[in-house]
Amino acid sequence: MAEALAIALFDAGVIGFGTTISIAASATYINAALIIAANTAYSAQQKRKARSRAQAAYTASLKDREVMIRSAVAPRRVIYGRDKVSGPIVYAQSTGSRGEFLHLVVVLAAHECDAIETIYFNDVALPEPDGSGNITSGEFAAGITHSASANAVGTSVTLAHTPSRIVYTSRREQAEGSYTIDVPVTPTSVVGNVVNFAYSDHYDVNYEWVESAPRVRIRKHLGGAGQVADADLVAASGGKWTSAHVGVGLCYLYVRLEFDTEVFGQIGLPNISAVVRGKKLHDPRSGLTVWSENAALAVADWLRDSVHGLGAASGEVPDAEVVTAANICDEAVNITVSTTQARYVFNGSFTTETSPRDVLADLLSGMAGTCVWTQGRWLVRAGAARTPAITITADKLAGSGVSIAPRATRSELFNAVRVTYRDPSQGWAEVQAPLVTNATYEAADGGVRIVRSISMPGAMDALRAQRLGKIELERERHELAVVGRALAVANELEHVSRIDRMLTAREQTFGLCLQHHRLLERERLAPQVAGEDVAELAAPQQGRCPFG
C-alpha cells in the first residue's frame, strides 16, 4: 500500500525525491477512505459551466443594480459592505395645479442599512441635501438672479447677499461745488459677502446674487425599527400615501422633483441611484451589531438570515469558527511602506432571484474561503494556512490502492489571471486589474501565456483584486485529488468525520512528501472485512449542504 501511494503521487508529478508526507498513529481502527485535495475539485465540464454561469450572472447584475425600474415583481436587494445601487419605483404620483411635482419612492435594499451616502442623478453626484432635504446647488438646482447694490465708508463693503458676480465698483470723489463723481476702482478681494479695498474711502458696489430655487427634495429612510412614514409625502399625496406606509425593513429614498425646463428639459426623468452602506452585521468578538465590510461576518450573516438567506440557527454557525475567520479577514496587509489594508473584505450586493448557493459562493470569494455543512453545523473558513488536525501514515491505508485525479486538462490550464472588479474611483465602473502572471508556470507551459478572466464581485480596488486573483491561480496550479481506503483510529474519528479538516499524508519508505491538504468529503461504505466499520471520502466537492 505504501508503494502504491508513493508511486501514484510520484507519477502524478506532485511529489519528488527528498520531501516528506505527515499523519499520526494510534490503536483501534475502522476502514475509511480519504480524499486529500489542494483545491475544490469538480469535473472540468462542471467547472466550465459554473464559471460561465457565474460570469453571466455577475455581468447581468452590473447592468441592473444601478438602474431604476418600475415593477411590481422586482426581486429584493441585499447589500453587504458598501455598493452603488438603485431599485424599483414602488410609488409615483404627480401633484400641483399644473402637475409640476413628481413624487417617487425608490427602494434601495430590503433590509435596514447603516447609511445612504452619495446620491446620483444619472452619473452626476448630488451635493448633500440641506436640513429640509433640498438640493440647493449644482446642475439639478435652479436659481433666480437678482441685481442689488451697497455702499459704505471704510476699507470694505458688506453686501446683503453673497454675490454671484460683481458688476461695478467705484469710489465717490468730490467735484466742483456740491457735486460728486464716481471713479471706477478695483477691489483687492471678495471674501464671501465682503468686498475689500486698498484704502479707506466711500465705496459703491453693484452686484448680482442668485436666489436658490430648489427643484429636488430628497428624504432618506434607512429601514430601521421605529421608522415612520415620510411626513412630507403623507401631506402631499392627498391621502394616497398614509401614516401606515412605514417601510420598516426597507431602505428607500423619497424624491420630489419640480419640473423646470432648464433643469429637466433635456434629460427627462433622471436615473436615481445611491452609494449605500448596507447591512449591520453581528460581530461575536464584540457582541455588537454594526456596519462592517468584514467578509467572514457577511458570510455568517447570510447563513443565519431567515428572510433571504439560509436560515441557519445560531448554534449551527459556531461563533468560534466565525471569530477565527473574522480575525483573519481583519489582518493588516502591507500595501506600501506606510499603508495597509484589511486582508479580506466584501463590498457588493445581489438580488433575491440569485440562488442562495451562488450568493454564498460570491461572499466566500471575498475572503478566498470555504464554507461546508458537516455534523449539523456550518464551518466558515477564510483563506489562510491552518494546522493539520491529523496525520495519515502508510500503515493506515488499506484496500487495493489509491487513485489520483489528473491535473487540469489543457483546456483548463492557465498561468495568468485577469480580474474584473468595480472601481468607485472610476464612477463604479467595471474595470480590469493589472494582469497577475507567474513566470515559472508560464515556462512550464511551454512559454505560452494562458490567461483566465475571472470576476471578484466583492473587490473594489485593483490591489485587492490582484491578491484574490493570485490565490485563485495558486490553487488551480496545485489542484490534486487522492482517493483511497484508509484506516482511522477511533480517537481520531471525530477529526476524520469533520469535513474541511486539514490533513497531512506521510510515506516513510520512499521519503516522498505531499503538502498539507483539505478533507473535502467523507462517506460510509459497507465493511470489507467482517467486524470492521467502513467509511469513505467520495469525489471531492464542497461538502454536503442543506440546499443541495
Coordinates of C-alpha atoms in Angstrom, one line a residue:
M1 CA 0.0 0.0 0.0
A2 CA 2.9 2.4 0.8
E3 CA 4.4 1.7 -2.6
A4 CA 1.1 2.3 -4.3
L5 CA 0.6 5.7 -2.7
A6 CA 4.1 6.8 -3.3
I7 CA 4.2 5.7 -6.9
A8 CA 0.8 7.2 -7.7
L9 CA 1.8 10.6 -6.2
F10 CA 5.2 10.5 -7.9
D11 CA 3.7 9.5 -11.3
A12 CA 1.2 12.4 -10.9
G13 CA 4.1 14.8 -10.7
V14 CA 3.0 16.1 -7.3
I15 CA 5.9 14.8 -5.2
G16 CA 9.5 14.4 -5.7
F17 CA 12.5 12.8 -4.0
G18 CA 13.9 14.4 -0.9
T19 CA 10.5 15.6 0.5
T20 CA 8.2 14.1 3.3
I21 CA 4.4 13.2 3.9
S22 CA 2.8 13.5 7.7
I23 CA -0.2 11.7 9.7
A24 CA -0.4 10.3 13.4
A25 CA -0.7 6.7 14.6
S26 CA -2.9 5.1 17.2
A27 CA -4.7 1.9 18.2
T28 CA -8.3 1.0 17.3
Y29 CA -9.1 1.2 13.6
I30 CA -12.0 1.3 11.3
N31 CA -11.9 1.1 7.5
A32 CA -12.2 4.6 6.0
A33 CA -11.4 6.2 2.7
L34 CA -9.8 9.6 2.3
I35 CA -9.8 12.3 -0.3
I36 CA -6.9 14.7 0.0
A37 CA -7.2 17.7 -2.2
A38 CA -5.4 21.0 -2.6
N39 CA -8.5 22.7 -4.1
T40 CA -12.2 22.1 -4.6
A41 CA -12.4 19.7 -7.4
Y42 CA -15.3 19.5 -9.8
S43 CA -15.0 17.9 -13.2
A44 CA -13.7 20.1 -16.0
Q45 CA -17.1 20.3 -17.5
Q46 CA -18.7 21.3 -14.2
K47 CA -16.1 24.0 -13.7
R48 CA -16.6 25.5 -17.1
K49 CA -20.4 25.6 -16.6
A50 CA -20.1 27.1 -13.2
R51 CA -17.7 29.8 -14.3
S52 CA -19.8 30.6 -17.3
R53 CA -23.0 30.8 -15.2
A54 CA -21.3 32.9 -12.5
Q55 CA -19.8 35.3 -15.1
A56 CA -23.2 35.7 -16.8
A57 CA -25.0 36.4 -13.5
Y58 CA -22.3 38.9 -12.5
T59 CA -22.4 40.8 -15.8
A60 CA -26.2 41.0 -15.6
S61 CA -26.1 42.2 -12.0
L62 CA -23.7 45.0 -13.0
K63 CA -26.2 46.2 -15.6
D64 CA -29.2 46.0 -13.3
R65 CA -28.0 47.2 -9.9
E66 CA -27.7 50.9 -10.8
V67 CA -30.9 51.1 -13.0
M68 CA -34.1 52.5 -11.5
I69 CA -37.1 50.5 -12.7
R70 CA -40.8 50.4 -12.2
S71 CA -42.0 46.9 -11.3
A72 CA -44.5 45.2 -9.0
V73 CA -42.5 42.0 -9.0
A74 CA -38.9 43.2 -8.8
P75 CA -36.6 41.0 -6.7
R76 CA -35.3 42.4 -3.4
R77 CA -31.8 43.6 -3.0
V78 CA -29.3 42.7 -0.2
I79 CA -26.2 44.9 0.4
Y80 CA -23.1 43.8 2.2
G81 CA -20.4 46.4 2.9
R82 CA -20.8 49.3 0.5
D83 CA -22.3 49.5 -3.0
K84 CA -23.8 51.9 -5.5
V85 CA -27.3 50.7 -6.3
S86 CA -30.8 51.7 -7.5
G87 CA -34.0 49.9 -7.3
P88 CA -37.7 49.7 -8.1
I89 CA -40.0 52.7 -8.0
V90 CA -42.7 51.5 -5.7
Y91 CA -44.8 54.7 -5.7
A92 CA -45.2 57.6 -8.2
Q93 CA -47.6 60.5 -8.1
S94 CA -47.9 63.9 -9.7
T95 CA -49.4 66.8 -7.7
G96 CA -49.7 70.6 -8.0
S97 CA -52.0 72.8 -10.0
R98 CA -50.1 72.0 -13.2
G99 CA -48.9 68.6 -12.2
E100 CA -45.4 70.1 -11.8
F101 CA -44.4 68.0 -8.8
L102 CA -43.5 64.3 -9.2
H103 CA -43.2 62.2 -6.1
L104 CA -41.1 59.0 -6.2
V105 CA -40.3 56.3 -3.7
V106 CA -37.3 54.2 -4.8
V107 CA -36.4 51.2 -2.7
L108 CA -32.6 50.5 -2.4
A109 CA -32.5 47.5 -0.2
A110 CA -34.8 45.0 1.5
H111 CA -33.3 45.4 5.0
E112 CA -32.1 48.1 7.3
C113 CA -29.0 49.9 6.1
D114 CA -26.4 51.8 8.0
A115 CA -26.4 54.9 5.8
I116 CA -27.2 56.3 2.4
E117 CA -24.2 58.3 1.3
T118 CA -23.8 60.0 -2.1
I119 CA -27.0 60.2 -4.3
Y120 CA -26.7 60.2 -8.1
F121 CA -28.9 61.6 -10.8
N122 CA -27.8 59.7 -13.9
D123 CA -24.0 59.7 -13.3
V124 CA -23.9 63.1 -11.5
A125 CA -23.2 63.1 -7.8
L126 CA -25.6 65.5 -5.9
P127 CA -24.4 67.7 -3.1
E128 CA -25.6 66.8 0.3
P129 CA -29.2 68.0 0.9
D130 CA -29.8 70.8 3.3
G131 CA -31.8 70.3 6.6
S132 CA -35.1 70.2 4.7
G133 CA -33.8 67.7 2.1
N134 CA -33.4 70.3 -0.7
I135 CA -30.6 70.2 -3.2
T136 CA -29.6 73.9 -3.3
S137 CA -26.6 73.8 -5.7
G138 CA -25.3 72.0 -8.7
E139 CA -26.9 71.3 -12.0
F140 CA -30.1 70.0 -10.6
A141 CA -30.8 73.2 -8.6
A142 CA -32.4 76.2 -10.3
G143 CA -31.7 79.8 -9.3
I144 CA -33.2 83.3 -9.8
T145 CA -30.7 86.1 -10.5
H146 CA -31.3 89.4 -8.7
S147 CA -29.4 92.8 -9.0
A148 CA -28.5 94.7 -5.9
S149 CA -26.2 97.5 -4.6
A150 CA -24.5 98.5 -1.4
N151 CA -22.2 101.3 -0.2
A152 CA -20.1 102.0 2.8
V153 CA -17.3 104.2 4.1
G154 CA -14.1 102.4 5.1
T155 CA -11.9 99.7 3.5
S156 CA -14.7 97.3 2.8
V157 CA -18.3 97.0 1.9
T158 CA -20.5 94.2 3.4
L159 CA -23.2 93.0 1.0
A160 CA -26.7 91.8 2.0
H161 CA -26.2 88.6 -0.1
T162 CA -23.2 86.6 -1.3
P163 CA -22.6 87.8 -4.8
S164 CA -22.6 85.6 -7.9
R165 CA -21.0 88.4 -9.9
I166 CA -19.5 91.9 -9.1
V167 CA -20.9 94.2 -11.8
Y168 CA -19.3 97.5 -10.9
T169 CA -17.3 99.1 -8.1
S170 CA -16.5 102.8 -7.6
R171 CA -15.5 105.4 -5.0
R172 CA -17.0 108.8 -4.6
E173 CA -14.8 111.8 -5.3
Q174 CA -15.8 115.4 -4.6
A175 CA -16.2 117.6 -7.7
E176 CA -16.8 121.3 -8.0
G177 CA -19.5 122.7 -5.7
S178 CA -21.7 120.1 -4.1
Y179 CA -21.3 117.5 -6.9
T180 CA -19.5 114.2 -6.6
I181 CA -18.4 111.8 -9.3
D182 CA -18.0 108.0 -9.3
V183 CA -14.5 106.9 -10.1
P184 CA -14.1 103.2 -11.1
V185 CA -11.9 101.2 -8.7
T186 CA -10.9 97.6 -8.5
P187 CA -11.4 95.8 -5.2
T188 CA -8.5 93.9 -3.7
S189 CA -10.5 90.8 -2.9
V190 CA -14.1 89.5 -2.4
V191 CA -14.5 87.1 0.6
G192 CA -18.0 85.7 0.9
N193 CA -20.2 88.8 1.0
V194 CA -17.4 91.2 1.9
V195 CA -15.8 93.4 -0.8
N196 CA -12.3 94.7 0.3
F197 CA -10.4 97.8 -1.0
A198 CA -6.9 99.1 -0.6
Y199 CA -7.6 102.1 1.5
S200 CA -10.4 103.8 3.3
D201 CA -13.0 105.8 1.2
H202 CA -16.6 106.0 0.3
Y203 CA -17.3 103.0 -2.0
D204 CA -20.3 101.8 -4.0
V205 CA -20.8 98.2 -5.2
N206 CA -23.3 96.9 -7.8
Y207 CA -23.6 93.1 -7.9
E208 CA -25.8 90.2 -8.8
W209 CA -26.8 87.3 -6.5
V210 CA -28.7 84.1 -7.1
E211 CA -31.7 83.1 -5.1
S212 CA -31.8 79.3 -4.8
A213 CA -35.0 77.7 -6.2
P214 CA -34.7 74.0 -5.3
R215 CA -36.2 71.7 -7.8
V216 CA -35.2 68.5 -6.0
R217 CA -36.0 67.4 -2.5
I218 CA -34.7 64.1 -1.1
R219 CA -35.5 62.2 2.1
K220 CA -33.5 59.2 3.3
H221 CA -35.1 56.3 5.1
L222 CA -32.8 53.5 6.4
G223 CA -35.5 50.9 7.3
G224 CA -34.7 50.5 11.0
A225 CA -37.1 49.7 13.8
G226 CA -39.3 52.6 14.7
Q227 CA -39.2 54.1 11.2
V228 CA -42.3 56.2 10.4
A229 CA -44.0 57.2 7.2
D230 CA -42.5 60.2 5.4
A231 CA -44.5 63.2 6.7
D232 CA -43.9 65.4 3.6
L233 CA -45.2 62.6 1.3
V234 CA -48.2 61.9 3.5
A235 CA -49.1 65.7 3.4
A236 CA -48.5 66.0 -0.3
S237 CA -50.2 62.8 -1.5
G238 CA -53.8 63.7 -0.6
G239 CA -54.3 60.5 1.4
K240 CA -52.7 58.1 -1.1
W241 CA -49.5 57.7 1.0
T242 CA -50.6 57.4 4.6
S243 CA -49.1 57.0 8.0
A244 CA -49.4 53.2 7.6
H245 CA -46.9 53.3 4.7
V246 CA -43.9 52.9 7.1
G247 CA -41.5 50.8 5.2
V248 CA -39.9 49.0 8.1
G249 CA -37.2 46.8 6.8
L250 CA -36.9 48.8 3.6
C251 CA -34.2 51.2 2.9
Y252 CA -35.6 53.8 0.5
L253 CA -35.5 57.3 -0.9
Y254 CA -38.4 59.7 -1.2
V255 CA -37.7 62.1 -4.0
R256 CA -39.8 65.1 -5.0
L257 CA -39.0 66.6 -8.4
E258 CA -40.3 70.0 -9.5
F259 CA -40.4 70.3 -13.3
D260 CA -38.2 73.0 -14.7
T261 CA -37.3 73.1 -18.4
E262 CA -33.8 74.4 -17.6
V263 CA -33.1 71.5 -15.2
F264 CA -35.0 68.5 -16.6
G265 CA -36.0 69.7 -20.1
Q266 CA -33.1 67.9 -21.9
I267 CA -32.8 64.8 -19.7
G268 CA -36.4 64.0 -18.6
L269 CA -36.7 61.7 -15.5
P270 CA -33.1 61.0 -14.3
N271 CA -32.0 57.6 -13.2
I272 CA -31.7 57.8 -9.4
S273 CA -29.1 55.7 -7.6
A274 CA -27.1 56.0 -4.4
V275 CA -24.0 54.7 -2.6
V276 CA -25.3 52.7 0.4
R277 CA -23.6 51.3 3.5
G278 CA -25.5 48.1 3.7
K279 CA -26.4 45.6 6.4
K280 CA -25.4 45.9 10.0
L281 CA -23.6 42.6 11.0
H282 CA -23.4 40.9 14.3
D283 CA -19.8 40.6 15.5
P284 CA -19.3 37.8 18.1
R285 CA -16.0 39.3 19.1
S286 CA -17.6 42.5 20.5
G287 CA -21.2 41.4 20.8
L288 CA -22.3 44.4 18.8
T289 CA -24.4 44.6 15.6
V290 CA -22.8 47.4 13.5
W291 CA -21.9 48.0 9.9
S292 CA -18.9 46.2 8.7
E293 CA -17.3 45.1 5.4
N294 CA -15.6 42.1 7.1
A295 CA -16.2 39.2 4.7
A296 CA -16.5 36.5 7.3
L297 CA -19.2 38.4 9.2
A298 CA -21.1 38.8 5.9
V299 CA -20.9 35.0 5.3
A300 CA -22.1 34.3 8.8
D301 CA -25.0 36.8 8.5
W302 CA -26.1 35.2 5.2
L303 CA -26.1 31.8 6.7
R304 CA -28.3 32.9 9.6
D305 CA -30.6 35.2 7.6
S306 CA -34.0 33.7 7.9
V307 CA -35.7 36.1 5.4
H308 CA -33.4 36.0 2.4
G309 CA -30.5 33.7 3.4
L310 CA -30.1 30.1 4.5
G311 CA -31.9 30.5 7.8
A312 CA -29.4 28.6 9.9
A313 CA -29.9 28.6 13.7
S314 CA -27.4 30.5 15.8
G315 CA -25.9 27.2 17.1
E316 CA -25.4 25.9 13.5
V317 CA -22.9 28.7 12.8
P318 CA -20.5 28.4 15.7
D319 CA -19.2 31.7 17.0
A320 CA -15.7 30.3 17.5
E321 CA -15.4 29.5 13.8
V322 CA -16.7 33.0 12.8
V323 CA -14.3 34.7 15.2
T324 CA -11.3 32.9 13.8
A325 CA -12.3 33.7 10.2
A326 CA -13.2 37.3 11.0
N327 CA -9.8 37.8 12.7
I328 CA -8.0 36.6 9.6
C329 CA -10.1 39.0 7.4
D330 CA -9.1 41.9 9.7
E331 CA -5.4 41.1 9.4
A332 CA -3.4 44.1 8.0
V333 CA -1.7 43.5 4.7
N334 CA 1.1 45.9 3.7
I335 CA 0.4 47.8 0.5
T336 CA 3.2 50.3 0.7
V337 CA 5.8 51.0 3.4
S338 CA 3.3 53.2 5.3
T339 CA -0.1 51.8 4.0
T340 CA -2.0 48.7 4.9
Q341 CA -5.5 47.4 4.2
A342 CA -7.6 44.6 5.7
R343 CA -6.8 41.2 4.2
Y344 CA -10.4 40.3 3.2
V345 CA -13.5 42.5 2.8
F346 CA -16.7 42.2 0.8
N347 CA -18.4 45.2 -0.8
G348 CA -21.3 44.4 -3.1
S349 CA -24.9 43.4 -3.4
F350 CA -27.2 40.9 -5.1
T351 CA -31.0 40.3 -5.6
T352 CA -33.1 37.6 -4.1
E353 CA -33.6 36.0 -7.5
T354 CA -30.0 34.8 -7.2
S355 CA -29.8 31.3 -5.7
P356 CA -28.6 31.1 -2.1
R357 CA -25.7 28.8 -3.2
D358 CA -24.4 31.3 -5.7
V359 CA -24.7 34.2 -3.1
L360 CA -22.7 32.1 -0.7
A361 CA -20.1 31.5 -3.3
D362 CA -19.8 35.2 -4.1
L363 CA -19.4 36.1 -0.4
L364 CA -16.8 33.4 0.1
S365 CA -14.8 34.7 -2.9
G366 CA -14.3 37.9 -1.0
M367 CA -12.2 36.0 1.6
A368 CA -10.8 33.2 -0.7
G369 CA -12.7 31.0 1.7
T370 CA -14.9 27.9 2.1
C371 CA -18.0 27.0 4.0
V372 CA -19.2 23.5 4.5
W373 CA -22.1 21.8 6.3
T374 CA -20.9 18.9 8.5
Q375 CA -22.2 17.3 11.7
G376 CA -25.1 19.7 11.9
R377 CA -23.1 22.9 11.7
W378 CA -21.6 25.3 9.2
L379 CA -17.8 25.7 9.2
V380 CA -16.6 29.0 7.9
R381 CA -13.0 29.2 6.7
A382 CA -11.1 32.2 5.5
G383 CA -8.3 31.8 3.0
A384 CA -5.3 31.1 5.3
A385 CA -3.0 28.3 6.3
R386 CA -4.3 26.0 9.1
T387 CA -2.5 23.4 11.2
P388 CA -3.4 19.8 10.2
A389 CA -5.8 18.0 12.5
I390 CA -4.4 14.5 12.0
T391 CA -1.6 12.8 10.1
I392 CA -2.2 9.7 7.8
T393 CA 0.7 7.2 7.5
A394 CA 1.1 4.3 5.1
D395 CA 0.0 1.8 7.9
K396 CA -3.4 3.4 7.9
L397 CA -4.0 2.8 4.2
A398 CA -6.0 -0.3 3.2
G399 CA -7.7 -1.9 0.2
S400 CA -6.4 -2.2 -3.3
G401 CA -4.7 1.1 -3.6
V402 CA -5.3 4.8 -4.2
S403 CA -6.3 6.7 -7.3
I404 CA -5.0 10.1 -8.3
A405 CA -7.3 12.6 -10.0
P406 CA -5.4 14.1 -13.0
R407 CA -4.3 17.6 -13.1
A408 CA -6.3 20.2 -15.0
T409 CA -6.6 19.4 -18.7
R410 CA -5.0 21.7 -21.3
S411 CA -8.4 23.4 -21.8
E412 CA -8.5 24.1 -18.0
L413 CA -4.9 25.1 -17.6
F414 CA -3.8 28.7 -17.1
N415 CA -0.8 30.6 -15.8
A416 CA -2.1 34.2 -15.6
V417 CA -5.3 35.8 -14.3
R418 CA -7.2 38.9 -15.3
V419 CA -9.5 40.0 -12.6
T420 CA -12.6 42.2 -13.2
Y421 CA -13.9 44.4 -10.3
R422 CA -15.9 47.6 -9.7
D423 CA -13.9 50.7 -9.0
P424 CA -15.6 53.5 -7.0
S425 CA -12.8 55.9 -8.1
Q426 CA -13.9 55.4 -11.7
G427 CA -17.6 56.0 -11.3
W428 CA -18.2 52.5 -10.0
A429 CA -17.4 51.2 -13.5
E430 CA -16.4 47.5 -14.1
V431 CA -12.7 47.6 -14.8
Q432 CA -9.8 45.1 -15.1
A433 CA -6.9 44.9 -12.6
P434 CA -3.4 44.6 -14.0
L435 CA -2.6 41.1 -15.1
V436 CA -1.4 38.6 -12.5
T437 CA 1.3 36.4 -14.0
N438 CA 3.8 33.7 -12.9
A439 CA 7.0 33.2 -15.0
T440 CA 7.6 29.7 -13.6
Y441 CA 4.1 28.5 -14.5
E442 CA 4.4 30.1 -17.9
A443 CA 7.7 28.4 -18.6
A444 CA 6.2 25.1 -17.5
D445 CA 3.5 25.6 -20.1
G446 CA 6.0 25.9 -23.0
G447 CA 6.4 29.7 -22.7
V448 CA 2.8 30.3 -23.7
R449 CA 0.9 32.8 -21.6
I450 CA -2.6 31.3 -20.9
V451 CA -4.9 33.9 -19.3
R452 CA -8.1 33.2 -17.4
S453 CA -10.6 36.0 -16.8
I454 CA -12.5 36.0 -13.5
S455 CA -14.7 38.4 -11.6
M456 CA -14.5 39.3 -8.0
P457 CA -17.8 40.8 -7.0
G458 CA -16.7 41.9 -3.6
A459 CA -13.5 43.6 -4.6
M460 CA -13.4 47.4 -5.0
D461 CA -9.7 48.1 -5.7
A462 CA -7.0 46.8 -8.0
L463 CA -4.6 45.6 -5.3
R464 CA -7.3 43.5 -3.6
A465 CA -8.5 42.1 -6.9
Q466 CA -4.9 41.1 -7.8
R467 CA -4.4 39.5 -4.4
L468 CA -7.5 37.3 -4.8
G469 CA -6.6 36.6 -8.4
K470 CA -3.1 35.3 -7.3
I471 CA -4.8 33.0 -4.7
E472 CA -7.0 31.6 -7.5
L473 CA -4.0 31.0 -9.7
E474 CA -2.0 29.2 -7.0
R475 CA -5.0 27.0 -6.0
E476 CA -5.6 25.9 -9.6
R477 CA -2.0 25.1 -10.3
H478 CA -1.8 22.8 -7.3
E479 CA -5.0 21.0 -7.9
L480 CA -4.9 17.3 -7.0
A481 CA -7.3 14.7 -5.5
V482 CA -6.2 11.4 -3.9
V483 CA -8.9 8.8 -3.4
G484 CA -8.3 5.7 -1.3
R485 CA -9.4 3.4 1.5
A486 CA -7.7 4.2 4.8
L487 CA -7.7 3.1 8.5
A488 CA -8.5 5.8 11.0
V489 CA -8.1 5.4 14.8
A490 CA -11.1 5.6 16.9
N491 CA -10.0 8.6 18.9
E492 CA -9.3 10.5 15.7
L493 CA -12.6 9.6 14.1
E494 CA -14.1 12.9 15.1
H495 CA -11.4 14.7 13.2
V496 CA -11.8 12.5 10.1
S497 CA -15.5 12.8 10.0
R498 CA -15.4 16.6 10.1
I499 CA -15.3 17.9 6.5
D500 CA -12.8 20.6 5.7
R501 CA -10.2 19.4 8.2
M502 CA -6.6 19.9 7.2
L503 CA -4.6 16.6 6.8
T504 CA -1.1 15.7 6.1
A505 CA -0.1 12.5 4.3
R506 CA 3.2 10.8 5.1
E507 CA 5.1 8.0 3.4
Q508 CA 8.4 6.9 5.0
T509 CA 9.6 4.2 2.7
F510 CA 10.4 6.4 -0.3
G511 CA 10.8 9.7 1.7
L512 CA 8.2 11.4 -0.5
C513 CA 6.3 14.5 0.5
L514 CA 2.8 15.9 -0.1
Q515 CA 1.8 19.3 1.2
H516 CA -1.0 19.8 3.7
H517 CA -4.4 19.2 2.2
R518 CA -8.1 19.7 2.9
L519 CA -10.5 16.9 3.7
L520 CA -13.5 17.5 1.4
E521 CA -16.0 14.7 1.9
R522 CA -16.4 11.5 3.9
E523 CA -18.9 8.7 3.2
R524 CA -19.6 5.4 4.9
L525 CA -19.4 2.2 2.9
A526 CA -20.2 -1.5 3.6
P527 CA -17.3 -3.2 5.6
Q528 CA -14.8 -5.1 3.5
V529 CA -13.8 -7.3 6.4
A530 CA -16.2 -8.8 9.0
G531 CA -16.3 -6.8 12.2
E532 CA -14.9 -3.6 10.7
D533 CA -16.8 -0.3 10.2
V534 CA -16.1 1.3 6.9
A535 CA -16.1 5.0 5.8
E536 CA -15.2 6.6 2.6
L537 CA -14.4 10.1 1.4
A538 CA -16.1 10.3 -2.0
A539 CA -15.5 12.6 -5.0
P540 CA -14.2 16.0 -4.0
Q541 CA -16.8 18.7 -3.7
Q542 CA -17.8 21.5 -1.3
G543 CA -19.3 19.2 1.4
R544 CA -23.0 18.5 1.7
C545 CA -25.2 21.5 2.1
P546 CA -28.9 21.6 3.1
F547 CA -29.8 23.4 -0.1
G548 CA -28.4 20.6 -2.3

